[in-house]
Amino acid sequence: MTLSLIQRLDAINVTKAVDFVLTCMNFDGGFGSRPGSESHAGLIYCCVGTLSICKRMDALHADELAWWLCERQLPSGGLNGRPEKLPDLCYSWWVMSSLSMLNRIHWVDKNNLEQFILASQDAETGGFSDRPGNITDPFHTLFGLAGLSLLGNTSIKRVNPTYCMPQETIDRLKLEPQILHI
C-alpha cells in the first residue's frame, strides 16, 4: 500500500506478490494468512486491497468471495470476521471495504448494519466500541466512522475502500505525488 502511495511499486516484484496472495485463496473465495489457512475478513481486505492496487481484481472469484463476506452479517446487523464468531464493529470496515472494491456493497443490509454501528457509539464520548455497551477505543472508532462512510453517510468524508483514507487525500496525491516523496 505504501509503495503505491509513493508511486514505487517498481521497487518490488508485483507479479510474485500477486502470485503469493493468490496462493492464500481458499475454496470459498476467501483468503487466509498463508496457503491453506482459514478465511478471515481482515485478511480478505488485505488480499483484495493488494489485488486492487496491483490491478489484478480479475484473479478473484468475486461472487463467491462477496457471498462469503455477506454471510458475515448477523441478525444484530453487525458483521463478524469468520463463521460462528460474535459481531464486531471493526468488520464494518474489513467486510464493507472488500465488498466495495468488489462492487458488491449493496449485497448487505445497510440499514441494519448502520443501526449496529450507531448502537456501538458512546453517547457521552462519541467514540465507538467493538459492540454495543462495551468501552470505546480509537481502533473501533476509526472503523466505525469508515464503515458509516462506506454506507453512504454524507456527514462523514468519503473514505477510499482500498486505503482507508479520505478519498480527497487520495485524489490530491494523484494530482500532487511529490507531497509524499522524501
PDB file of C-alpha atoms in Angstrom:
ATOM      1  CA  MET A   1       0.000   0.000   0.000  1.00  0.00           C
ATOM      2  CA  THR A   2       2.702   2.458   0.969  1.00  0.00           C
ATOM      3  CA  LEU A   3       4.694   1.779  -2.173  1.00  0.00           C
ATOM      4  CA  SER A   4       1.653   2.509  -4.306  1.00  0.00           C
ATOM      5  CA  LEU A   5       1.022   5.771  -2.452  1.00  0.00           C
ATOM      6  CA  ILE A   6       4.563   6.950  -3.191  1.00  0.00           C
ATOM      7  CA  GLN A   7       4.362   5.510  -6.719  1.00  0.00           C
ATOM      8  CA  ARG A   8       7.151   2.971  -6.126  1.00  0.00           C
ATOM      9  CA  LEU A   9       5.529  -0.366  -6.921  1.00  0.00           C
ATOM     10  CA  ASP A  10       8.505  -0.837  -9.223  1.00  0.00           C
ATOM     11  CA  ALA A  11      10.583  -1.482  -6.078  1.00  0.00           C
ATOM     12  CA  ILE A  12       9.042  -4.958  -5.720  1.00  0.00           C
ATOM     13  CA  ASN A  13       8.225  -7.874  -7.950  1.00  0.00           C
ATOM     14  CA  VAL A  14       4.485  -7.241  -8.258  1.00  0.00           C
ATOM     15  CA  THR A  15       3.895 -10.491 -10.134  1.00  0.00           C
ATOM     16  CA  LYS A  16       5.426 -12.554  -7.305  1.00  0.00           C
ATOM     17  CA  ALA A  17       3.464 -10.595  -4.686  1.00  0.00           C
ATOM     18  CA  VAL A  18       0.209 -11.248  -6.559  1.00  0.00           C
ATOM     19  CA  ASP A  19       1.131 -14.908  -7.050  1.00  0.00           C
ATOM     20  CA  PHE A  20       1.677 -15.326  -3.297  1.00  0.00           C
ATOM     21  CA  VAL A  21      -1.610 -13.608  -2.445  1.00  0.00           C
ATOM     22  CA  LEU A  22      -3.410 -15.937  -4.838  1.00  0.00           C
ATOM     23  CA  THR A  23      -1.899 -18.994  -3.116  1.00  0.00           C
ATOM     24  CA  CYS A  24      -3.754 -17.861   0.020  1.00  0.00           C
ATOM     25  CA  MET A  25      -7.157 -18.024  -1.739  1.00  0.00           C
ATOM     26  CA  ASN A  26      -9.452 -20.730  -0.397  1.00  0.00           C
ATOM     27  CA  PHE A  27     -12.205 -22.873  -1.927  1.00  0.00           C
ATOM     28  CA  ASP A  28     -14.800 -20.433  -0.521  1.00  0.00           C
ATOM     29  CA  GLY A  29     -13.282 -17.490  -2.408  1.00  0.00           C
ATOM     30  CA  GLY A  30     -11.842 -16.035   0.804  1.00  0.00           C
ATOM     31  CA  PHE A  31      -8.234 -15.667   1.920  1.00  0.00           C
ATOM     32  CA  GLY A  32      -6.203 -16.777   4.889  1.00  0.00           C
ATOM     33  CA  SER A  33      -2.844 -15.576   6.209  1.00  0.00           C
ATOM     34  CA  ARG A  34      -0.982 -18.309   4.302  1.00  0.00           C
ATOM     35  CA  PRO A  35      -1.900 -21.115   1.918  1.00  0.00           C
ATOM     36  CA  GLY A  36      -4.440 -23.454   3.494  1.00  0.00           C
ATOM     37  CA  SER A  37      -5.325 -21.259   6.463  1.00  0.00           C
ATOM     38  CA  GLU A  38      -8.889 -20.275   7.350  1.00  0.00           C
ATOM     39  CA  SER A  39     -10.593 -17.430   5.503  1.00  0.00           C
ATOM     40  CA  HIS A  40     -10.868 -14.289   7.625  1.00  0.00           C
ATOM     41  CA  ALA A  41     -12.436 -10.940   6.740  1.00  0.00           C
ATOM     42  CA  GLY A  42      -9.438  -8.877   7.883  1.00  0.00           C
ATOM     43  CA  LEU A  43      -7.069 -10.937   5.753  1.00  0.00           C
ATOM     44  CA  ILE A  44      -9.507 -10.792   2.858  1.00  0.00           C
ATOM     45  CA  TYR A  45      -9.325  -6.993   2.989  1.00  0.00           C
ATOM     46  CA  CYS A  46      -5.512  -7.140   2.845  1.00  0.00           C
ATOM     47  CA  CYS A  47      -5.519  -9.535  -0.104  1.00  0.00           C
ATOM     48  CA  VAL A  48      -8.290  -7.787  -2.037  1.00  0.00           C
ATOM     49  CA  GLY A  49      -6.605  -4.436  -1.373  1.00  0.00           C
ATOM     50  CA  THR A  50      -3.316  -5.798  -2.695  1.00  0.00           C
ATOM     51  CA  LEU A  51      -5.010  -7.130  -5.816  1.00  0.00           C
ATOM     52  CA  SER A  52      -6.814  -3.808  -6.258  1.00  0.00           C
ATOM     53  CA  ILE A  53      -3.562  -1.851  -6.025  1.00  0.00           C
ATOM     54  CA  CYS A  54      -1.869  -4.282  -8.426  1.00  0.00           C
ATOM     55  CA  LYS A  55      -4.812  -4.079 -10.834  1.00  0.00           C
ATOM     56  CA  ARG A  56      -5.473  -7.837 -10.605  1.00  0.00           C
ATOM     57  CA  MET A  57      -9.074  -7.929  -9.373  1.00  0.00           C
ATOM     58  CA  ASP A  58      -9.753 -10.225 -12.336  1.00  0.00           C
ATOM     59  CA  ALA A  59      -7.992 -13.015 -10.428  1.00  0.00           C
ATOM     60  CA  LEU A  60     -10.720 -13.131  -7.774  1.00  0.00           C
ATOM     61  CA  HIS A  61     -13.773 -15.351  -7.634  1.00  0.00           C
ATOM     62  CA  ALA A  62     -15.767 -12.193  -6.951  1.00  0.00           C
ATOM     63  CA  ASP A  63     -19.250 -13.649  -6.489  1.00  0.00           C
ATOM     64  CA  GLU A  64     -18.052 -16.478  -4.224  1.00  0.00           C
ATOM     65  CA  LEU A  65     -15.973 -14.078  -2.166  1.00  0.00           C
ATOM     66  CA  ALA A  66     -18.750 -11.485  -1.912  1.00  0.00           C
ATOM     67  CA  TRP A  67     -21.216 -14.188  -0.859  1.00  0.00           C
ATOM     68  CA  TRP A  68     -18.817 -15.350   1.884  1.00  0.00           C
ATOM     69  CA  LEU A  69     -18.430 -11.758   3.065  1.00  0.00           C
ATOM     70  CA  CYS A  70     -22.198 -11.151   3.075  1.00  0.00           C
ATOM     71  CA  GLU A  71     -22.648 -14.264   5.179  1.00  0.00           C
ATOM     72  CA  ARG A  72     -20.760 -12.423   7.919  1.00  0.00           C
ATOM     73  CA  GLN A  73     -23.826 -10.271   8.647  1.00  0.00           C
ATOM     74  CA  LEU A  74     -25.671 -11.472  11.735  1.00  0.00           C
ATOM     75  CA  PRO A  75     -29.252 -10.873  12.936  1.00  0.00           C
ATOM     76  CA  SER A  76     -27.968  -7.934  15.048  1.00  0.00           C
ATOM     77  CA  GLY A  77     -26.965  -6.198  11.807  1.00  0.00           C
ATOM     78  CA  GLY A  78     -23.291  -6.394  12.742  1.00  0.00           C
ATOM     79  CA  LEU A  79     -20.627  -8.359  10.926  1.00  0.00           C
ATOM     80  CA  ASN A  80     -18.158 -10.965  12.121  1.00  0.00           C
ATOM     81  CA  GLY A  81     -14.781 -11.888  10.681  1.00  0.00           C
ATOM     82  CA  ARG A  82     -15.414 -15.595  10.312  1.00  0.00           C
ATOM     83  CA  PRO A  83     -18.231 -18.053  10.935  1.00  0.00           C
ATOM     84  CA  GLU A  84     -19.568 -18.660  14.452  1.00  0.00           C
ATOM     85  CA  LYS A  85     -17.982 -15.512  15.940  1.00  0.00           C
ATOM     86  CA  LEU A  86     -19.658 -12.520  17.572  1.00  0.00           C
ATOM     87  CA  PRO A  87     -20.232  -9.364  15.557  1.00  0.00           C
ATOM     88  CA  ASP A  88     -17.502  -6.752  15.891  1.00  0.00           C
ATOM     89  CA  LEU A  89     -17.698  -3.183  14.659  1.00  0.00           C
ATOM     90  CA  CYS A  90     -14.265  -3.343  13.015  1.00  0.00           C
ATOM     91  CA  TYR A  91     -15.724  -5.709  10.410  1.00  0.00           C
ATOM     92  CA  SER A  92     -17.912  -2.841   9.267  1.00  0.00           C
ATOM     93  CA  TRP A  93     -14.653  -1.773   7.663  1.00  0.00           C
ATOM     94  CA  TRP A  94     -12.956  -5.076   6.784  1.00  0.00           C
ATOM     95  CA  VAL A  95     -16.047  -6.593   5.156  1.00  0.00           C
ATOM     96  CA  MET A  96     -17.597  -3.466   3.663  1.00  0.00           C
ATOM     97  CA  SER A  97     -14.351  -2.180   2.139  1.00  0.00           C
ATOM     98  CA  SER A  98     -13.785  -5.540   0.465  1.00  0.00           C
ATOM     99  CA  LEU A  99     -17.361  -5.579  -0.808  1.00  0.00           C
ATOM    100  CA  SER A 100     -16.904  -2.023  -2.043  1.00  0.00           C
ATOM    101  CA  MET A 101     -13.771  -2.974  -4.006  1.00  0.00           C
ATOM    102  CA  LEU A 102     -15.777  -5.902  -5.441  1.00  0.00           C
ATOM    103  CA  ASN A 103     -18.686  -3.581  -6.343  1.00  0.00           C
ATOM    104  CA  ARG A 104     -20.998  -5.734  -4.189  1.00  0.00           C
ATOM    105  CA  ILE A 105     -21.582  -3.455  -1.184  1.00  0.00           C
ATOM    106  CA  HIS A 106     -25.303  -3.496  -1.971  1.00  0.00           C
ATOM    107  CA  TRP A 107     -25.400  -7.208  -1.060  1.00  0.00           C
ATOM    108  CA  VAL A 108     -25.632  -6.476   2.698  1.00  0.00           C
ATOM    109  CA  ASP A 109     -28.466  -4.964   4.702  1.00  0.00           C
ATOM    110  CA  LYS A 110     -27.097  -1.450   5.035  1.00  0.00           C
ATOM    111  CA  ASN A 111     -29.834  -0.205   7.384  1.00  0.00           C
ATOM    112  CA  ASN A 112     -29.265  -2.981   9.918  1.00  0.00           C
ATOM    113  CA  LEU A 113     -25.507  -2.506   9.744  1.00  0.00           C
ATOM    114  CA  GLU A 114     -25.819   1.254  10.273  1.00  0.00           C
ATOM    115  CA  GLN A 115     -28.052   0.623  13.309  1.00  0.00           C
ATOM    116  CA  PHE A 116     -25.418  -1.751  14.735  1.00  0.00           C
ATOM    117  CA  ILE A 117     -22.640   0.790  14.172  1.00  0.00           C
ATOM    118  CA  LEU A 118     -24.595   3.636  15.772  1.00  0.00           C
ATOM    119  CA  ALA A 119     -25.594   1.416  18.719  1.00  0.00           C
ATOM    120  CA  SER A 120     -21.861   0.860  19.327  1.00  0.00           C
ATOM    121  CA  GLN A 121     -21.236   4.582  19.790  1.00  0.00           C
ATOM    122  CA  ASP A 122     -20.849   6.021  23.290  1.00  0.00           C
ATOM    123  CA  ALA A 123     -23.364   8.850  23.712  1.00  0.00           C
ATOM    124  CA  GLU A 124     -21.022  10.762  26.050  1.00  0.00           C
ATOM    125  CA  THR A 125     -17.623  10.419  24.356  1.00  0.00           C
ATOM    126  CA  GLY A 126     -18.741   9.927  20.765  1.00  0.00           C
ATOM    127  CA  GLY A 127     -16.271   7.074  20.334  1.00  0.00           C
ATOM    128  CA  PHE A 128     -17.182   3.593  19.144  1.00  0.00           C
ATOM    129  CA  SER A 129     -16.653   0.183  20.736  1.00  0.00           C
ATOM    130  CA  ASP A 130     -16.474  -3.299  19.273  1.00  0.00           C
ATOM    131  CA  ARG A 131     -20.160  -3.861  20.041  1.00  0.00           C
ATOM    132  CA  PRO A 132     -22.967  -2.049  21.867  1.00  0.00           C
ATOM    133  CA  GLY A 133     -22.333  -1.490  25.554  1.00  0.00           C
ATOM    134  CA  ASN A 134     -18.563  -2.014  25.533  1.00  0.00           C
ATOM    135  CA  ILE A 135     -15.766   0.522  26.100  1.00  0.00           C
ATOM    136  CA  THR A 136     -14.797   2.694  23.152  1.00  0.00           C
ATOM    137  CA  ASP A 137     -11.315   2.792  21.625  1.00  0.00           C
ATOM    138  CA  PRO A 138      -9.602   4.603  18.729  1.00  0.00           C
ATOM    139  CA  PHE A 139      -9.376   1.451  16.563  1.00  0.00           C
ATOM    140  CA  HIS A 140     -13.117   0.767  16.567  1.00  0.00           C
ATOM    141  CA  THR A 141     -13.888   4.480  16.301  1.00  0.00           C
ATOM    142  CA  LEU A 142     -11.876   4.718  13.070  1.00  0.00           C
ATOM    143  CA  PHE A 143     -13.519   1.641  11.581  1.00  0.00           C
ATOM    144  CA  GLY A 144     -16.992   2.663  12.740  1.00  0.00           C
ATOM    145  CA  LEU A 145     -16.659   6.031  11.036  1.00  0.00           C
ATOM    146  CA  ALA A 146     -15.105   4.466   7.932  1.00  0.00           C
ATOM    147  CA  GLY A 147     -17.939   1.926   7.825  1.00  0.00           C
ATOM    148  CA  LEU A 148     -20.535   4.697   8.036  1.00  0.00           C
ATOM    149  CA  SER A 149     -18.772   6.462   5.167  1.00  0.00           C
ATOM    150  CA  LEU A 150     -18.899   3.318   3.023  1.00  0.00           C
ATOM    151  CA  LEU A 151     -22.601   3.043   3.801  1.00  0.00           C
ATOM    152  CA  GLY A 152     -23.078   6.494   2.278  1.00  0.00           C
ATOM    153  CA  ASN A 153     -23.362   8.627   5.407  1.00  0.00           C
ATOM    154  CA  THR A 154     -22.768  12.115   3.995  1.00  0.00           C
ATOM    155  CA  SER A 155     -21.857  13.684   7.347  1.00  0.00           C
ATOM    156  CA  ILE A 156     -18.525  11.831   7.091  1.00  0.00           C
ATOM    157  CA  LYS A 157     -15.953  12.412   4.375  1.00  0.00           C
ATOM    158  CA  ARG A 158     -15.872   9.711   1.715  1.00  0.00           C
ATOM    159  CA  VAL A 159     -13.298   7.051   2.606  1.00  0.00           C
ATOM    160  CA  ASN A 160     -11.335   5.187  -0.064  1.00  0.00           C
ATOM    161  CA  PRO A 161     -12.040   1.446   0.401  1.00  0.00           C
ATOM    162  CA  THR A 162      -8.535   0.359  -0.613  1.00  0.00           C
ATOM    163  CA  TYR A 163      -6.510   2.759   1.523  1.00  0.00           C
ATOM    164  CA  CYS A 164      -8.808   3.624   4.463  1.00  0.00           C
ATOM    165  CA  MET A 165      -8.021   7.286   3.886  1.00  0.00           C
ATOM    166  CA  PRO A 166     -10.251  10.174   2.863  1.00  0.00           C
ATOM    167  CA  GLN A 167     -10.848   9.984  -0.887  1.00  0.00           C
ATOM    168  CA  GLU A 168      -9.921  13.660  -1.199  1.00  0.00           C
ATOM    169  CA  THR A 169      -6.442  12.826   0.137  1.00  0.00           C
ATOM    170  CA  ILE A 170      -6.010  10.041  -2.425  1.00  0.00           C
ATOM    171  CA  ASP A 171      -7.187  12.406  -5.173  1.00  0.00           C
ATOM    172  CA  ARG A 172      -4.705  15.043  -4.012  1.00  0.00           C
ATOM    173  CA  LEU A 173      -1.856  12.512  -4.042  1.00  0.00           C
ATOM    174  CA  LYS A 174      -2.672  11.670  -7.654  1.00  0.00           C
ATOM    175  CA  LEU A 175      -2.509  15.365  -8.576  1.00  0.00           C
ATOM    176  CA  GLU A 176       0.486  16.207  -6.385  1.00  0.00           C
ATOM    177  CA  PRO A 177       2.520  12.996  -5.901  1.00  0.00           C
ATOM    178  CA  GLN A 178       5.552  14.969  -4.753  1.00  0.00           C
ATOM    179  CA  ILE A 179       3.938  15.670  -1.356  1.00  0.00           C
ATOM    180  CA  LEU A 180       4.886  12.141  -0.229  1.00  0.00           C
ATOM    181  CA  HIS A 181       8.370  11.969  -1.743  1.00  0.00           C
ATOM    182  CA  ILE A 182      11.197  12.239   0.728  1.00  0.00           C
TER     183      ILE A 182
END
